CSV table of C-alpha atoms in Angstrom, one decimal:
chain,number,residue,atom,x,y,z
A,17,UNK,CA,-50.9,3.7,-40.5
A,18,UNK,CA,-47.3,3.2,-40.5
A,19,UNK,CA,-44.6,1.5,-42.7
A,20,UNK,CA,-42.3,-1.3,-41.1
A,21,UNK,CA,-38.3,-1.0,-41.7
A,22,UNK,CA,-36.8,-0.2,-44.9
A,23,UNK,CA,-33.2,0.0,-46.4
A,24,UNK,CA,-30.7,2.3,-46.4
A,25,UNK,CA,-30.8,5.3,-46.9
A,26,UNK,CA,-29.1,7.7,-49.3
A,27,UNK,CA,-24.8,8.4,-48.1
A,28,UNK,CA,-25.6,11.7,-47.4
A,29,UNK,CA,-28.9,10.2,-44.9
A,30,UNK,CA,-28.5,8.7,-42.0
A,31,UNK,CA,-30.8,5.5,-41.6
A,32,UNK,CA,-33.0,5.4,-38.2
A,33,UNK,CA,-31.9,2.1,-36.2
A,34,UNK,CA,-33.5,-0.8,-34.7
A,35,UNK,CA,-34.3,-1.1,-30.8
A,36,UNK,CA,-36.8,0.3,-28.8
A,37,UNK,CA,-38.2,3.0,-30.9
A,38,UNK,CA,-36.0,5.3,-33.0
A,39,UNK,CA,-32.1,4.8,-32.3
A,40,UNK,CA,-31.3,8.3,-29.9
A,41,UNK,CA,-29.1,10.1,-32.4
A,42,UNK,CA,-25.9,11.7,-30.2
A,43,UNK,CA,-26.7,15.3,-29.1
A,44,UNK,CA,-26.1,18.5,-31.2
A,45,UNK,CA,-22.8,20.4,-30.1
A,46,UNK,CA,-23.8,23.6,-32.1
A,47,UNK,CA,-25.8,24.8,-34.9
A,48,UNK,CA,-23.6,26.9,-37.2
A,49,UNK,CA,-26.0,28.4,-39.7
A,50,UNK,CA,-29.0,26.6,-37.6
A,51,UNK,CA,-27.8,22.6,-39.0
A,52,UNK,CA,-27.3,20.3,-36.1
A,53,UNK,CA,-24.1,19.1,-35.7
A,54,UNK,CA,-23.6,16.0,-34.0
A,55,UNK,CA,-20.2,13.8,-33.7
A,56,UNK,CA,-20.4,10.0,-33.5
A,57,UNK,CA,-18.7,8.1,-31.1
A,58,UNK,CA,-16.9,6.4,-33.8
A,59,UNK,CA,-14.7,9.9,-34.4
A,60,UNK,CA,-12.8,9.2,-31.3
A,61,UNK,CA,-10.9,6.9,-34.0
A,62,UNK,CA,-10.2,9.2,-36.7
A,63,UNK,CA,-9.0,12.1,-33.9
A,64,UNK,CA,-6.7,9.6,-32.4
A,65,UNK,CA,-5.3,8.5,-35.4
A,66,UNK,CA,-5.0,11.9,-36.9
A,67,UNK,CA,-3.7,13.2,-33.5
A,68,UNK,CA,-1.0,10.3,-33.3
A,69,UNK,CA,-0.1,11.0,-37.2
A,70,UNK,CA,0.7,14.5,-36.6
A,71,UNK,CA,2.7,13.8,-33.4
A,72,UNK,CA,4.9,11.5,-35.2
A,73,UNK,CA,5.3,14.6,-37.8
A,74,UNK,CA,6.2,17.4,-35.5
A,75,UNK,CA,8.4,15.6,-33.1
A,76,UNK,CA,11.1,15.1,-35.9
A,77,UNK,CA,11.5,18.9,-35.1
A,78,UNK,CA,10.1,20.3,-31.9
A,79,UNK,CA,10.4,19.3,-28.0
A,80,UNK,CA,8.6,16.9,-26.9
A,81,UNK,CA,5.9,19.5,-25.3
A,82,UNK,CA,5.4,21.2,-28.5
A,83,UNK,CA,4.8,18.4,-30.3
A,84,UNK,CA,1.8,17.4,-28.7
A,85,UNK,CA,0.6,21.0,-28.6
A,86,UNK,CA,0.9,21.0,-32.4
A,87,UNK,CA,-0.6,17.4,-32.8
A,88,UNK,CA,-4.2,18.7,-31.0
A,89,UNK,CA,-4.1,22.1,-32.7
A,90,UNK,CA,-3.8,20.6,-35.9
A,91,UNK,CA,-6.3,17.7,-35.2
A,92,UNK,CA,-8.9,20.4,-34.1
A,93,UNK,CA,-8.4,22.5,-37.3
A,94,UNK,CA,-8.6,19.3,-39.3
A,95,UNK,CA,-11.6,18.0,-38.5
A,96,UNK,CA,-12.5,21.7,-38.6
A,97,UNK,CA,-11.8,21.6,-42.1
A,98,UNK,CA,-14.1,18.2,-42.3
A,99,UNK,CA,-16.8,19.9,-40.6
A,100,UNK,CA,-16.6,23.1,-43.4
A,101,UNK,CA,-16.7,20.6,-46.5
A,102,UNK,CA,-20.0,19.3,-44.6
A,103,UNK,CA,-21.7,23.1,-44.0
A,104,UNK,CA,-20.7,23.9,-47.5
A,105,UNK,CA,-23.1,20.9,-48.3
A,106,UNK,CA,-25.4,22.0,-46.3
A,107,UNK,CA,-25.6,25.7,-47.1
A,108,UNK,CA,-26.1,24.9,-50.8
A,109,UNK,CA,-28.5,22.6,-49.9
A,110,UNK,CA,-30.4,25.1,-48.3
A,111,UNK,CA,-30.0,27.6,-50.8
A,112,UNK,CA,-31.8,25.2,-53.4
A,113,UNK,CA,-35.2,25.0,-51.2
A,114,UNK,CA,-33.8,21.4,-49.6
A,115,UNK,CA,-34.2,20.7,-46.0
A,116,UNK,CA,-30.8,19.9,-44.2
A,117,UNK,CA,-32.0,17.9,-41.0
A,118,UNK,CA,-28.3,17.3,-39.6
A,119,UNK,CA,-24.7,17.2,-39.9
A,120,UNK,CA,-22.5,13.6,-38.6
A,121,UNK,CA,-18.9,13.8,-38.1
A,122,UNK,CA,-17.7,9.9,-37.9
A,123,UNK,CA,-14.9,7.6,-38.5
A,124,UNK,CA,-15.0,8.1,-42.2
A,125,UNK,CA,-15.4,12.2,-42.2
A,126,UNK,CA,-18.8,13.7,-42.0
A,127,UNK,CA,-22.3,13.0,-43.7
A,128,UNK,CA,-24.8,15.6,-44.4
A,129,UNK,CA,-28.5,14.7,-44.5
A,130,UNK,CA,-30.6,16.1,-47.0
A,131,UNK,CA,-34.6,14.9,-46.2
A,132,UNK,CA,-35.8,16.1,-49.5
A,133,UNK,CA,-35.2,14.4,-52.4
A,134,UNK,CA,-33.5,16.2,-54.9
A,135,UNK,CA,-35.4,16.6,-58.3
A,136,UNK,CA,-32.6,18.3,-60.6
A,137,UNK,CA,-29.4,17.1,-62.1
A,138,UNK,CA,-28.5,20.8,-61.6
A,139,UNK,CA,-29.4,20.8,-58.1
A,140,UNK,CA,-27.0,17.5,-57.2
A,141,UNK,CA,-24.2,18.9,-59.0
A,142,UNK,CA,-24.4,22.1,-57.6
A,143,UNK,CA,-24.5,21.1,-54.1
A,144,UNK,CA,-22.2,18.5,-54.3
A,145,UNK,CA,-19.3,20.0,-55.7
A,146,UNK,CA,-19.5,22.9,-53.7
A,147,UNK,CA,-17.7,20.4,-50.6
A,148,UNK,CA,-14.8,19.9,-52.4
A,149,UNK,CA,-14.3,23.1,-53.3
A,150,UNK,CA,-14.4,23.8,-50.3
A,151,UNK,CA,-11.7,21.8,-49.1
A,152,UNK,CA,-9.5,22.5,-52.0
A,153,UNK,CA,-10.0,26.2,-50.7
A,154,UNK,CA,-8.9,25.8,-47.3
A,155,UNK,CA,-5.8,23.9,-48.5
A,156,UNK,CA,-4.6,26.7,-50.6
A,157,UNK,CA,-5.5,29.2,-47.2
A,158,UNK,CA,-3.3,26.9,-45.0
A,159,UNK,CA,-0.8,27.3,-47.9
A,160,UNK,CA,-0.9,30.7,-47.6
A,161,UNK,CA,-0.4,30.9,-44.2
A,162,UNK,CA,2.4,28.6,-44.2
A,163,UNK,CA,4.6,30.8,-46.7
A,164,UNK,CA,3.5,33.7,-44.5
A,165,UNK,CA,5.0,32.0,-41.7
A,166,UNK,CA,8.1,31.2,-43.2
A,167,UNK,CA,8.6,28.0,-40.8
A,168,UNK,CA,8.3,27.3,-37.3
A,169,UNK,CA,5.1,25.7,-34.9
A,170,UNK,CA,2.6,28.0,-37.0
A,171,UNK,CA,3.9,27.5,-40.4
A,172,UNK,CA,4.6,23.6,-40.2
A,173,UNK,CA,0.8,23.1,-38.3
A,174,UNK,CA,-1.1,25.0,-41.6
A,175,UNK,CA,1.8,23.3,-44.1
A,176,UNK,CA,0.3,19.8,-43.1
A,177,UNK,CA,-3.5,21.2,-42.9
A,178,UNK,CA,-3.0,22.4,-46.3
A,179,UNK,CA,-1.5,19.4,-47.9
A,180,UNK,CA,-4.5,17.4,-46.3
A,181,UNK,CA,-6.9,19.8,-47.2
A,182,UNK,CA,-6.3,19.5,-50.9
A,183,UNK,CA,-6.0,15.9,-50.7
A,184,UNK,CA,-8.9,15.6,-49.2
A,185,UNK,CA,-10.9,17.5,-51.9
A,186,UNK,CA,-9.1,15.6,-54.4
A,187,UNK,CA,-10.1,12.1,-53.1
A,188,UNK,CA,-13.7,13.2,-52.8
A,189,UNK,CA,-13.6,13.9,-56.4
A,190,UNK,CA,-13.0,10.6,-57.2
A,191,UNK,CA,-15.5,9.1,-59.6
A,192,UNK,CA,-17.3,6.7,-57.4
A,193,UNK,CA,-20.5,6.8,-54.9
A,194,UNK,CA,-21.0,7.7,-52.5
A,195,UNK,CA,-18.0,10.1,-53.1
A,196,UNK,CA,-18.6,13.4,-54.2
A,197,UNK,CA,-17.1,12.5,-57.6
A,198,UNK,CA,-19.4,9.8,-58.0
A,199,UNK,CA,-22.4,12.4,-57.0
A,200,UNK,CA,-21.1,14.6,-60.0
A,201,UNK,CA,-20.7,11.8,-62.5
A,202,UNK,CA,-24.4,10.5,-61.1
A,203,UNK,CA,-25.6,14.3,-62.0
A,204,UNK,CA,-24.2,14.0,-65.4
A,205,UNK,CA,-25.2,10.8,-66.5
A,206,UNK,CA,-28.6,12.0,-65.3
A,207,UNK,CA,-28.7,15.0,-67.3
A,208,UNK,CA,-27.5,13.7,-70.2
A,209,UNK,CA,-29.9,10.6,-70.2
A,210,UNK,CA,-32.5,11.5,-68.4
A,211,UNK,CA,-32.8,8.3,-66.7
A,212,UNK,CA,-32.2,8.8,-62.8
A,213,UNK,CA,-31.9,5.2,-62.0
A,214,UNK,CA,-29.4,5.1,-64.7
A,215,UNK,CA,-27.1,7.1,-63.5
A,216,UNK,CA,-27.3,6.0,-60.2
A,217,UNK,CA,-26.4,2.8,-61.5
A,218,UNK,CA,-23.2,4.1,-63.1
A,219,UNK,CA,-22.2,5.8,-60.1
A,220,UNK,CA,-22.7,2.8,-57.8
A,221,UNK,CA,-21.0,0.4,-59.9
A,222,UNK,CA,-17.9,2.9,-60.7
A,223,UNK,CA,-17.7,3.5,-56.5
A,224,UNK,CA,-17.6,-0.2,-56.0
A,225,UNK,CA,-14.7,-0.4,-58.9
A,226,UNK,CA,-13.0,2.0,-56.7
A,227,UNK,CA,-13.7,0.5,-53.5
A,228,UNK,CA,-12.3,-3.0,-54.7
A,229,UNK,CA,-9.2,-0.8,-56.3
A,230,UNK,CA,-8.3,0.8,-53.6
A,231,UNK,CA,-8.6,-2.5,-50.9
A,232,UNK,CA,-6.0,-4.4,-53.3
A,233,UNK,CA,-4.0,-1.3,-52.8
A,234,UNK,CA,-4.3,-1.4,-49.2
A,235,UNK,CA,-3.1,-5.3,-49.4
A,236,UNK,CA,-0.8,-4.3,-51.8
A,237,UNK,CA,1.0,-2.3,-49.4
A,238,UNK,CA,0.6,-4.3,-46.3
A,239,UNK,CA,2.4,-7.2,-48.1
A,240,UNK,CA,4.9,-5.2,-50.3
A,241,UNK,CA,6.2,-2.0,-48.7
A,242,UNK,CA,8.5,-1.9,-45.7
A,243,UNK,CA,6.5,-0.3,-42.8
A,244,UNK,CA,3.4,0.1,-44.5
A,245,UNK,CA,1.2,-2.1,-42.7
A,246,UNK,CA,-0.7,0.8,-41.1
A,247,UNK,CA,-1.6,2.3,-44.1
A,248,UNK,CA,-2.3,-0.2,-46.2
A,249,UNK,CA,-5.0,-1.3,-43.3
A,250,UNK,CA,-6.6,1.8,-43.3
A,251,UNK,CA,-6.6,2.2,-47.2
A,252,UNK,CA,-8.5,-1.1,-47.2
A,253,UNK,CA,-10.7,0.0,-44.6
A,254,UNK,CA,-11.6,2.9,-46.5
A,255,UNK,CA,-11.8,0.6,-50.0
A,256,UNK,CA,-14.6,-1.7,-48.1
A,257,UNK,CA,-16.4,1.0,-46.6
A,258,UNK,CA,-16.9,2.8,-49.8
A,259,UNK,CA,-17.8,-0.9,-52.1
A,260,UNK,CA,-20.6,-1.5,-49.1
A,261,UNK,CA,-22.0,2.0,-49.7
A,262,UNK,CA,-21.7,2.2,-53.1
A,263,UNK,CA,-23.6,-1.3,-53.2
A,264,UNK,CA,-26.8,0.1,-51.0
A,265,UNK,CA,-26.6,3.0,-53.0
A,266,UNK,CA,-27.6,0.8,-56.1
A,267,UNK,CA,-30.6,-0.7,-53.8
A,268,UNK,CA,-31.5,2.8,-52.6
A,269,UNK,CA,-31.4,3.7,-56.7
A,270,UNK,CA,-33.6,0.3,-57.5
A,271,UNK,CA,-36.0,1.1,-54.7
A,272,UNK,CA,-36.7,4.7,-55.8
A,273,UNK,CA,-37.1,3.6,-59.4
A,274,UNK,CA,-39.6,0.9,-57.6
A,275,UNK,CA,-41.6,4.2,-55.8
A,276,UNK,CA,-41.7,6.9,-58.1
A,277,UNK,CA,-45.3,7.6,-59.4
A,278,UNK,CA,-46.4,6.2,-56.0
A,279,UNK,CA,-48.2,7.7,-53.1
A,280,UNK,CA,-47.1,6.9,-49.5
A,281,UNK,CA,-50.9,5.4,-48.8
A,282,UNK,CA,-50.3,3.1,-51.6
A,283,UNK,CA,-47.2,1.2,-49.3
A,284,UNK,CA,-48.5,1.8,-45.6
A,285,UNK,CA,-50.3,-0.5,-43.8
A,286,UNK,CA,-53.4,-0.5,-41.1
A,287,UNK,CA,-51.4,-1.6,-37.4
A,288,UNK,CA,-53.6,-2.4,-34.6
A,289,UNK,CA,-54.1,0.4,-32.1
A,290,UNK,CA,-53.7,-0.5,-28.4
A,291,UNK,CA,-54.3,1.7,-25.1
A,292,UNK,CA,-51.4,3.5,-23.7
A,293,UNK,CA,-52.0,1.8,-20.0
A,294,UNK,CA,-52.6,-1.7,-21.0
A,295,UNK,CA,-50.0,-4.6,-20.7
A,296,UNK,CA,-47.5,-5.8,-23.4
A,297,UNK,CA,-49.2,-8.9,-23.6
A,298,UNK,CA,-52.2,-7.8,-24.7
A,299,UNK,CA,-50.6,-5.7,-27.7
A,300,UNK,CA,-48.3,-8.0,-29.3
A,301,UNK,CA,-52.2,-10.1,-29.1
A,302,UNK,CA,-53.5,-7.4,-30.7
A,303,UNK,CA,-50.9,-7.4,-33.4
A,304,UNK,CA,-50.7,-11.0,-34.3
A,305,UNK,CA,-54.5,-11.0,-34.6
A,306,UNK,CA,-53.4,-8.4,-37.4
A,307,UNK,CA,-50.9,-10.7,-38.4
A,308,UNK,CA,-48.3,-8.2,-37.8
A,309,UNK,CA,-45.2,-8.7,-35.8
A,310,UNK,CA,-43.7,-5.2,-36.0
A,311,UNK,CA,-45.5,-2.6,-34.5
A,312,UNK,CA,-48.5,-0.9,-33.0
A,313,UNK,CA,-50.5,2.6,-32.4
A,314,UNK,CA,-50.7,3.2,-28.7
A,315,UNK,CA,-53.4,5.5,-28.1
A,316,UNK,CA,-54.6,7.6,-25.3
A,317,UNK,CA,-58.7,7.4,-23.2
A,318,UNK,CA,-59.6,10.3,-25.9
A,319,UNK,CA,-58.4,7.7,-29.1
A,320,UNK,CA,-55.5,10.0,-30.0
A,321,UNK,CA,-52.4,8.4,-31.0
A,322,UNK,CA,-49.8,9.1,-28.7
A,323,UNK,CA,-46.6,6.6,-29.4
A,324,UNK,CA,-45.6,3.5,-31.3
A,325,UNK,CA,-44.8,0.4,-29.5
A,326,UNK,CA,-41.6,-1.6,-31.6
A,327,UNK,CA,-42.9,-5.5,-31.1
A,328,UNK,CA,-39.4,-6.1,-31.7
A,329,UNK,CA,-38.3,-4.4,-28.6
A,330,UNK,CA,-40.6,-6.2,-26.4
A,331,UNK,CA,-39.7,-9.4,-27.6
A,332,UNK,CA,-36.4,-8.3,-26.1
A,333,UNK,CA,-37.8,-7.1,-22.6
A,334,UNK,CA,-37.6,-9.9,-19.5
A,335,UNK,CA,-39.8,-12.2,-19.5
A,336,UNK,CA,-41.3,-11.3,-16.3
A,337,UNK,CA,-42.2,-7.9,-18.4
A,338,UNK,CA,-44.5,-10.1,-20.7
A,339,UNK,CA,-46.8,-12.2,-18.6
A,340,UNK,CA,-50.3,-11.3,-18.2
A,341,UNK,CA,-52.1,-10.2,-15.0
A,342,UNK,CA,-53.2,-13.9,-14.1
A,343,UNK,CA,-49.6,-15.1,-14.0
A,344,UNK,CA,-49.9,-13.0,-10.8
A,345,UNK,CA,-46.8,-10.8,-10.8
A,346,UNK,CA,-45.8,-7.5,-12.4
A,347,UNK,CA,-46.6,-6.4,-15.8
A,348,UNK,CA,-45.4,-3.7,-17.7
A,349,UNK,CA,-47.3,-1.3,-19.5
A,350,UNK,CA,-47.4,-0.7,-22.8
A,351,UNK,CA,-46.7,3.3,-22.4
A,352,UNK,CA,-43.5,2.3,-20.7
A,353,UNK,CA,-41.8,0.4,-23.9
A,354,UNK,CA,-43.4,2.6,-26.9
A,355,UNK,CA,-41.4,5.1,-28.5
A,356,UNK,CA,-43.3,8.8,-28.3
A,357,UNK,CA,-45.1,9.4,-31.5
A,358,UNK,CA,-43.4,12.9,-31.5
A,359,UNK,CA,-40.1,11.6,-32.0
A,360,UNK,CA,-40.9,9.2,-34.5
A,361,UNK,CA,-40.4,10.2,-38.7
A,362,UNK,CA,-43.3,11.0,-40.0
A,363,UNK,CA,-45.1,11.6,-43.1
A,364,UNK,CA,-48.3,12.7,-44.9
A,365,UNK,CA,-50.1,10.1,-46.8
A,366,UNK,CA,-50.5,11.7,-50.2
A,367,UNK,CA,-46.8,12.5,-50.3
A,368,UNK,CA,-45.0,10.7,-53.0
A,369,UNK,CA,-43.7,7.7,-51.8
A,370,UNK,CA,-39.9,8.3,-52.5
A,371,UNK,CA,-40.2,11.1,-49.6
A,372,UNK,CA,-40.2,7.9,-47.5
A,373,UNK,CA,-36.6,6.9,-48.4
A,374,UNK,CA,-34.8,9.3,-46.4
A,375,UNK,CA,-37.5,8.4,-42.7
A,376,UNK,CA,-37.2,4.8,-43.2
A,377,UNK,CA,-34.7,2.4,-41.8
A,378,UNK,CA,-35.6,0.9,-38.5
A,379,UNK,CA,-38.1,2.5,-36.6
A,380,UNK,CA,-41.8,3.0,-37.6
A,381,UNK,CA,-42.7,6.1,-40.1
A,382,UNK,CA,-45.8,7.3,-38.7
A,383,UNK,CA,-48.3,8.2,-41.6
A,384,UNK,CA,-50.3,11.0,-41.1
A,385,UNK,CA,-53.9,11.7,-42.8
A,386,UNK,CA,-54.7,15.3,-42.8
């Protein structure tokens, strides 16, 4: 059995993509405390900008030279700093029985993905304010060693990373999902209701008050304020990214509601099994005679399922790749477009359906029985 795509997932998830199988997540640079830690491509933004902004900082004061040394010091701390906010996530998370699967650094900051879904008010709280904290913490340590400093390339790099660092924590405790101020207000709207969907609710619809808030803002001071085009763009940015993720949050919220007292077997489906070495033609057959147009088990001689071919991904190969043997020319196999089942989400069929929320989002979720 497998499920076909599915929404987003939760801000702190990050969903699986379309294409042919599972969307190749970027490598792991390093595993502090065993979590993943991958970097987007999409940073390359945030480190130029940041780089650039603390460039036209330091060489107000220092030679040329310097300047740039400073400006890539402190970009490296920085997104340091970002990367400790995300570990403080994940080490709590951890600490409360939840499985951390990885770590994203992207344009935005960093996202943590928690695969289990948390079941407490406590628990949400707890590991969500913990990131802020965090930040707010390292911004009093730059502080600290700024005044020990007393001034020069060292104490002007951690003046700025503390400043940041504090402001950072202070925006995330903004009241508004998916920030972590809108995870806290989520938690206590939950605990003092008891209603889940409730709260998440609340916590949606105050992140997408902010996100429209703070995108006037950003026009605001494009239009009005002498040289302030730049960051009135990138305030807007940052207003629409968090009204669109504050408005799949509400789906993820409606959808969970939707799931809970449900059993993964009671929303997978049977998909038609086809042999690893046969031709593409013959499976997306095979699946249309299902009436499906998403995907199908590829199995092995021995029966045993060993990948999942993404019908959407051949309908995308050449057309050559499609033909059947009697058109006389090359065909490709099946084996050669499916996605290995080993790589694929997967999940136990008398799991409770919400576990699905976090797997689903492109690719297939493999359910498994026994």
């Amino acid at each position: 059995m497998a499920t076909g795509d599915g929404g987003a997932a939760r801000a702190r998830e990050r969903p699986v993509g379309r294409g042919r199988g599972p969307a190749p997540l970027p490598p792991a640079w390093f595993r502090p405390a065993g979590v993943p830690v991958r970097a987007d491509a999409s940073l390359l933004i945030i480190a130029g900008l940041v780089a650039w902004s603390f460039w036209l900082r330091f060489d107000t004061t220092e030679a040329g030279g310097r300047a740039v040394a400073m400006a890539v010091v402190a970009t490296a701390l920085f997104l340091g700093s970002i990367l400790a906010h995300e570990l403080a996530h994940a080490v709590e998370a951890r600490r409360r029985g939840l499985h951390v699967e990885d770590i994203t650094l992207y344009v935005f900051g960093g996202a943590t993905r928690i695969t289990t879904d948390i079941a407490r008010p406590a628990d949400e709280a707890a590991l969500t304010a913990v990131g802020p904290w965090t930040s707010i913490a390292l911004g009093c340590g730059f502080g600290l060693v700024a005044h020990a400093a007393g001034g020069g390339p060292v104490g002007e790099v951690a003046g700025e990373l503390g400043w940041l660092n504090v402001v950072l924590g202070a925006f995330n405790l903004l009241p508004g999902a998916p920030l972590d101020g809108g995870r806290l207000l989520d938690a206590a709207v939950w605990r003092v209701t008891g209603d889940r969907a409730r709260a998440a609710r609340v916590a949606s619809s105050a992140g997408q008050a902010l996100g429209v808030l703070l995108g006037a803002l950003g026009v605001a001071e494009m239009l009005l304020v002498s040289g302030g085009f730049v960051g009135g763009l990138w305030l807007l940015l940052i207003g629409w990214f968090l009204a669109q993720a504050a408005g799949s949050e509400r789906e993820v919220a409606a959808l969970r509601q939707a799931l809970r007292g449900r059993r993964v077997r009671d929303v997978a489906s049977p998909v038609a099994a086809v042999p690893a070495g046969g031709g593409v033609q013959e499976a997306v057959a095979a699946c249309l005679r299902l009436g499906r147009t998403d995907a199908a088990l590829v199995t092995d001689r021995a029966g045993v399922v060993v990948g999942v071919l993404d019908v959407a991904a051949v309908s995308r190969s050449a057309p050559w790749q499609r033909r059947s043997r009697s058109a006389g020319v090359p065909m490709t196999p099946v084996d050669a477009l499916m996605a290995p089942v080993d790589v694929l989400p997967a999940v136990q069929a008398d799991a409770p359906a919400t576990d699905l929320l976090p797997l689903v989002g492109g690719a297939p979720v493999v359910v498994l029985e026994g």
